[in-house]
Amino acid sequence: MGLLHYSNFPICFSEKPGIPQQPFIISSTKDSCVVCWKPPSSDGGAKITNYYLEKREKKQNKWMSVTTKKIAETNYEVTGLIEGFEYEFRLRVSGVPPPTLKWQKDGHPLQFGPKVVVIQEDVDSHVLHIRETLLEDSGVYKVTATNSAGTASCQAKLSLPARILTKPQSVTVEEGETVRFTCDIDGEPAPTVTWIHESRTIVSSHHIQDLTTLIITGVKKEDAGSYTLKLSNELGSDTATVHISIRSV
């Protein structure tokens, strides 16, 4: 089974309306309350089409939307509250027209498909979703949003932890034979590669070919034992261990 990795870049754009004034409670029952607020002093040059009212229990971190419906007015009755609990409320707004988004990778138009998709979480939040990330997916991703109110952009760099994609296999050989351990790796930044034999780092350059291939010619009894490949970069590390066994003649 292959390794499965997901990368997400949340990108949020608003059409630059002002910030709504602090919401306040005008009435309440044991399990509901009516929250009111004043509209922002500026709509950013576009009509405000929706208010997003969120709640959370006091001293908790997670905010939750109070409804999936549009809130066009400056008040809303919140139901389903629990008597004795303390709640906090906050507001977000959105306007029109929605922006046109342009996505790029390393300065070139981004190619979309089953592997790379954009998910719109709400009216002003989009997530770039990349499945089964490989070395070729690393790079700088940029999105530019444009509408009549102006243009905004942001970017993020995708780096990958060091990992071993295909691991070498243990072998049993006779003395004098040649052993070759080969594996596929990736990672960005490029990982540091180290081969270790029985806790001793292998430094002889003629044994190591292209970093991911270890060759031992004319195998001797002292070459038997475990061999460990270690990868590391600033995002993570990976290891694989194999063994050489010497067959008795």
Short mmCIF file of C-alpha atoms in Angstrom, two decimals:
data_model
loop_
_atom_site.label_atom_id
_atom_site.label_comp_id
_atom_site.label_asym_id
_atom_site.label_seq_id
_atom_site.Cartn_x
_atom_site.Cartn_y
_atom_site.Cartn_z
CA MET A 1 0.00 0.00 0.00
CA GLY A 2 1.40 3.38 -0.97
CA LEU A 3 1.74 6.39 1.25
CA LEU A 4 -1.17 8.83 1.07
CA HIS A 5 -0.57 12.49 1.78
CA TYR A 6 -2.87 15.49 1.59
CA SER A 7 -1.90 19.14 1.41
CA ASN A 8 -4.34 21.98 1.97
CA PHE A 9 -3.89 25.70 1.48
CA PRO A 10 -6.81 27.69 2.91
CA ILE A 11 -7.16 30.99 1.03
CA CYS A 12 -9.68 33.56 2.28
CA PHE A 13 -10.71 36.75 0.52
CA SER A 14 -13.30 39.28 1.50
CA GLU A 15 -14.59 42.07 -0.70
CA LYS A 16 -13.29 44.59 1.83
CA PRO A 17 -16.44 45.73 3.65
CA GLY A 18 -15.81 47.21 7.06
CA ILE A 19 -16.04 45.30 10.32
CA PRO A 20 -19.53 45.00 11.88
CA GLN A 21 -19.93 46.54 15.29
CA GLN A 22 -19.86 44.31 18.37
CA PRO A 23 -23.00 42.11 18.56
CA PHE A 24 -25.22 42.43 21.61
CA ILE A 25 -28.14 40.54 23.16
CA ILE A 26 -31.56 42.22 23.26
CA SER A 27 -33.61 39.33 24.69
CA SER A 28 -33.17 35.78 25.89
CA THR A 29 -34.95 32.67 27.18
CA LYS A 30 -33.53 29.60 28.90
CA ASP A 31 -32.47 28.08 25.55
CA SER A 32 -32.35 30.97 23.05
CA CYS A 33 -31.41 34.60 22.57
CA VAL A 34 -31.78 37.34 19.98
CA VAL A 35 -28.45 38.77 18.82
CA CYS A 36 -28.33 42.22 17.19
CA TRP A 37 -25.60 44.31 15.62
CA LYS A 38 -25.09 47.46 13.60
CA PRO A 39 -23.83 47.19 10.02
CA PRO A 40 -20.24 48.19 9.24
CA SER A 41 -19.60 51.86 8.54
CA SER A 42 -18.38 50.95 5.03
CA ASP A 43 -19.65 48.27 2.66
CA GLY A 44 -16.49 48.43 0.53
CA GLY A 45 -18.41 49.72 -2.46
CA ALA A 46 -20.60 46.62 -2.75
CA LYS A 47 -23.86 45.59 -1.15
CA ILE A 48 -23.53 43.35 1.90
CA THR A 49 -25.38 40.15 1.03
CA ASN A 50 -24.81 38.00 4.08
CA TYR A 51 -23.81 38.10 7.73
CA TYR A 52 -22.11 35.07 9.28
CA LEU A 53 -22.94 34.76 12.97
CA GLU A 54 -20.83 32.31 14.97
CA LYS A 55 -20.94 31.16 18.59
CA ARG A 56 -18.73 29.34 21.05
CA GLU A 57 -18.90 28.37 24.68
CA LYS A 58 -16.90 30.78 26.80
CA LYS A 59 -13.25 29.70 27.31
CA GLN A 60 -13.54 27.22 24.41
CA ASN A 61 -11.54 27.56 21.18
CA LYS A 62 -13.94 26.26 18.54
CA TRP A 63 -16.33 28.66 16.82
CA MET A 64 -19.47 27.24 15.18
CA SER A 65 -21.91 28.85 12.76
CA VAL A 66 -25.35 29.35 14.30
CA THR A 67 -27.09 28.55 10.99
CA THR A 68 -26.45 27.37 7.44
CA LYS A 69 -29.00 29.87 6.10
CA LYS A 70 -28.25 33.37 4.89
CA ILE A 71 -28.62 36.18 7.41
CA ALA A 72 -29.52 39.37 5.55
CA GLU A 73 -30.83 41.40 8.51
CA THR A 74 -28.89 42.80 11.46
CA ASN A 75 -30.45 40.49 14.04
CA TYR A 76 -30.91 36.76 14.48
CA GLU A 77 -32.57 34.47 17.02
CA VAL A 78 -30.12 31.79 18.16
CA THR A 79 -31.79 28.62 19.44
CA GLY A 80 -30.55 25.37 20.95
CA LEU A 81 -28.58 27.00 23.75
CA ILE A 82 -28.05 25.22 27.06
CA GLU A 83 -29.25 26.89 30.24
CA GLY A 84 -26.39 27.82 32.58
CA PHE A 85 -23.74 27.92 29.81
CA GLU A 86 -22.02 31.17 28.81
CA TYR A 87 -21.69 31.94 25.10
CA GLU A 88 -19.72 34.36 22.95
CA PHE A 89 -20.76 35.56 19.49
CA ARG A 90 -18.87 37.05 16.55
CA LEU A 91 -19.72 38.29 13.05
CA ARG A 92 -18.30 38.19 9.54
CA VAL A 93 -19.74 39.77 6.41
CA SER A 94 -19.58 39.19 2.66
CA GLY A 95 -20.41 41.33 -0.34
CA VAL A 96 -20.74 41.21 -4.11
CA PRO A 97 -19.58 40.61 -6.72
CA PRO A 98 -17.62 37.46 -5.80
CA PRO A 99 -13.99 37.55 -6.97
CA THR A 100 -12.51 35.68 -9.91
CA LEU A 101 -9.65 33.45 -8.74
CA LYS A 102 -6.47 32.74 -10.70
CA TRP A 103 -4.25 29.93 -9.39
CA GLN A 104 -0.57 29.46 -10.26
CA LYS A 105 2.28 27.11 -9.38
CA ASP A 106 5.82 28.46 -9.71
CA GLY A 107 4.51 31.27 -11.92
CA HIS A 108 2.58 29.02 -14.33
CA PRO A 109 -1.18 28.35 -14.53
CA LEU A 110 -2.13 25.52 -12.17
CA GLN A 111 -3.47 22.37 -13.82
CA PHE A 112 -6.57 20.95 -12.10
CA GLY A 113 -7.85 17.38 -12.12
CA PRO A 114 -8.72 14.52 -9.74
CA LYS A 115 -5.44 15.10 -7.89
CA VAL A 116 -5.67 18.90 -7.57
CA VAL A 117 -8.99 20.56 -6.76
CA VAL A 118 -10.25 23.78 -5.19
CA ILE A 119 -12.96 23.42 -2.55
CA GLN A 120 -15.13 26.41 -1.69
CA GLU A 121 -15.88 26.18 2.03
CA ASP A 122 -18.08 29.28 2.11
CA VAL A 123 -18.61 32.43 0.09
CA ASP A 124 -15.22 33.92 0.97
CA SER A 125 -13.07 30.87 1.72
CA HIS A 126 -11.41 28.51 -0.77
CA VAL A 127 -9.07 25.57 -0.10
CA LEU A 128 -6.57 24.16 -2.59
CA HIS A 129 -6.53 20.39 -2.03
CA ILE A 130 -3.65 18.25 -3.37
CA ARG A 131 -3.90 14.46 -3.02
CA GLU A 132 -0.98 12.02 -2.79
CA THR A 133 1.71 14.69 -2.86
CA LEU A 134 4.93 13.83 -4.69
CA LEU A 135 8.21 15.66 -5.14
CA GLU A 136 6.92 17.20 -8.38
CA ASP A 137 4.12 18.89 -6.40
CA SER A 138 6.52 20.94 -4.28
CA GLY A 139 6.82 24.61 -5.14
CA VAL A 140 5.17 27.99 -4.62
CA TYR A 141 1.40 28.18 -5.07
CA LYS A 142 -0.21 31.58 -5.60
CA VAL A 143 -3.82 32.69 -5.91
CA THR A 144 -4.99 36.10 -7.12
CA ALA A 145 -8.55 37.31 -6.51
CA THR A 146 -10.04 40.11 -8.60
CA ASN A 147 -13.38 41.92 -8.59
CA SER A 148 -14.63 45.47 -9.05
CA ALA A 149 -13.35 46.41 -5.58
CA GLY A 150 -9.75 45.55 -6.47
CA THR A 151 -7.19 42.75 -6.49
CA ALA A 152 -5.59 40.74 -3.69
CA SER A 153 -3.20 37.79 -3.72
CA CYS A 154 -1.40 35.42 -1.39
CA GLN A 155 0.97 32.51 -1.78
CA ALA A 156 2.27 29.49 0.09
CA LYS A 157 5.23 27.16 -0.41
CA LEU A 158 4.62 23.42 -0.42
CA SER A 159 7.53 21.41 0.98
CA LEU A 160 7.59 17.65 1.58
CA PRO A 161 9.04 15.63 4.48
CA ALA A 162 11.81 13.17 3.69
CA ARG A 163 10.38 9.73 2.95
CA ILE A 164 11.35 6.38 1.46
CA LEU A 165 8.94 5.39 -1.31
CA THR A 166 10.29 1.90 -2.09
CA LYS A 167 12.43 0.11 0.46
CA PRO A 168 15.36 -2.26 -0.24
CA GLN A 169 14.99 -5.96 0.51
CA SER A 170 17.10 -8.19 2.75
CA VAL A 171 19.28 -10.77 0.97
CA THR A 172 21.11 -14.03 1.62
CA VAL A 173 24.31 -14.48 -0.42
CA GLU A 174 27.54 -16.44 -0.54
CA GLU A 175 30.90 -14.89 0.19
CA GLY A 176 32.39 -13.11 -2.81
CA GLU A 177 29.06 -12.09 -4.35
CA THR A 178 27.93 -8.50 -4.97
CA VAL A 179 25.02 -6.98 -3.06
CA ARG A 180 23.08 -3.96 -4.29
CA PHE A 181 20.52 -2.18 -2.09
CA THR A 182 18.38 0.30 -4.04
CA CYS A 183 15.45 2.47 -2.97
CA ASP A 184 13.38 5.42 -4.19
CA ILE A 185 13.15 8.54 -2.02
CA ASP A 186 11.73 12.03 -2.16
CA GLY A 187 11.50 15.16 -0.06
CA GLU A 188 11.76 18.93 -0.47
CA PRO A 189 14.18 20.32 0.62
CA ALA A 190 16.34 17.45 -0.66
CA PRO A 191 16.93 15.07 2.25
CA THR A 192 20.27 14.14 3.79
CA VAL A 193 21.00 10.45 3.13
CA THR A 194 23.01 8.25 5.51
CA TRP A 195 23.78 4.51 5.32
CA ILE A 196 24.67 2.72 8.56
CA HIS A 197 26.07 -0.80 9.04
CA GLU A 198 25.61 -2.18 12.55
CA SER A 199 25.60 1.34 14.12
CA ARG A 200 28.64 2.41 12.04
CA THR A 201 28.16 5.08 9.37
CA ILE A 202 29.38 4.02 5.92
CA VAL A 203 31.67 6.73 4.55
CA SER A 204 33.43 4.91 1.71
CA SER A 205 32.24 6.70 -1.44
CA HIS A 206 32.84 3.73 -3.78
CA HIS A 207 30.13 1.79 -1.90
CA ILE A 208 27.44 4.45 -2.41
CA GLN A 209 26.02 5.26 -5.84
CA ASP A 210 23.55 8.14 -6.39
CA LEU A 211 22.92 8.27 -2.61
CA THR A 212 20.03 5.81 -2.84
CA THR A 213 22.06 2.78 -3.98
CA LEU A 214 24.49 0.90 -1.73
CA ILE A 215 26.81 -1.58 -3.49
CA ILE A 216 29.01 -4.08 -1.67
CA THR A 217 31.34 -6.10 -3.89
CA GLY A 218 33.12 -9.28 -2.82
CA VAL A 219 30.96 -9.75 0.26
CA LYS A 220 32.82 -11.03 3.33
CA LYS A 221 31.61 -12.44 6.64
CA GLU A 222 32.17 -9.07 8.33
CA ASP A 223 29.72 -7.50 5.85
CA ALA A 224 26.84 -9.53 7.30
CA GLY A 225 24.33 -7.84 9.58
CA SER A 226 21.87 -4.96 9.45
CA TYR A 227 22.04 -1.95 7.12
CA THR A 228 19.94 1.13 7.85
CA LEU A 229 19.10 3.91 5.44
CA LYS A 230 18.30 7.21 7.18
CA LEU A 231 16.71 10.22 5.48
CA SER A 232 16.08 13.62 7.03
CA ASN A 233 15.16 17.17 6.11
CA GLU A 234 13.70 20.08 8.07
CA LEU A 235 10.18 18.63 7.81
CA GLY A 236 10.77 15.04 8.90
CA SER A 237 12.75 11.83 8.66
CA ASP A 238 12.36 8.22 7.55
CA THR A 239 14.35 5.00 7.96
CA ALA A 240 14.53 1.52 6.47
CA THR A 241 16.56 -1.43 7.72
CA VAL A 242 17.61 -4.54 5.77
CA HIS A 243 19.95 -7.45 6.46
CA ILE A 244 22.71 -9.36 4.68
CA SER A 245 23.00 -13.01 5.63
CA ILE A 246 25.99 -15.13 4.53
CA ARG A 247 25.03 -18.56 3.27
CA SER A 248 27.19 -21.42 4.53
CA VAL A 249 28.84 -23.42 1.74
#
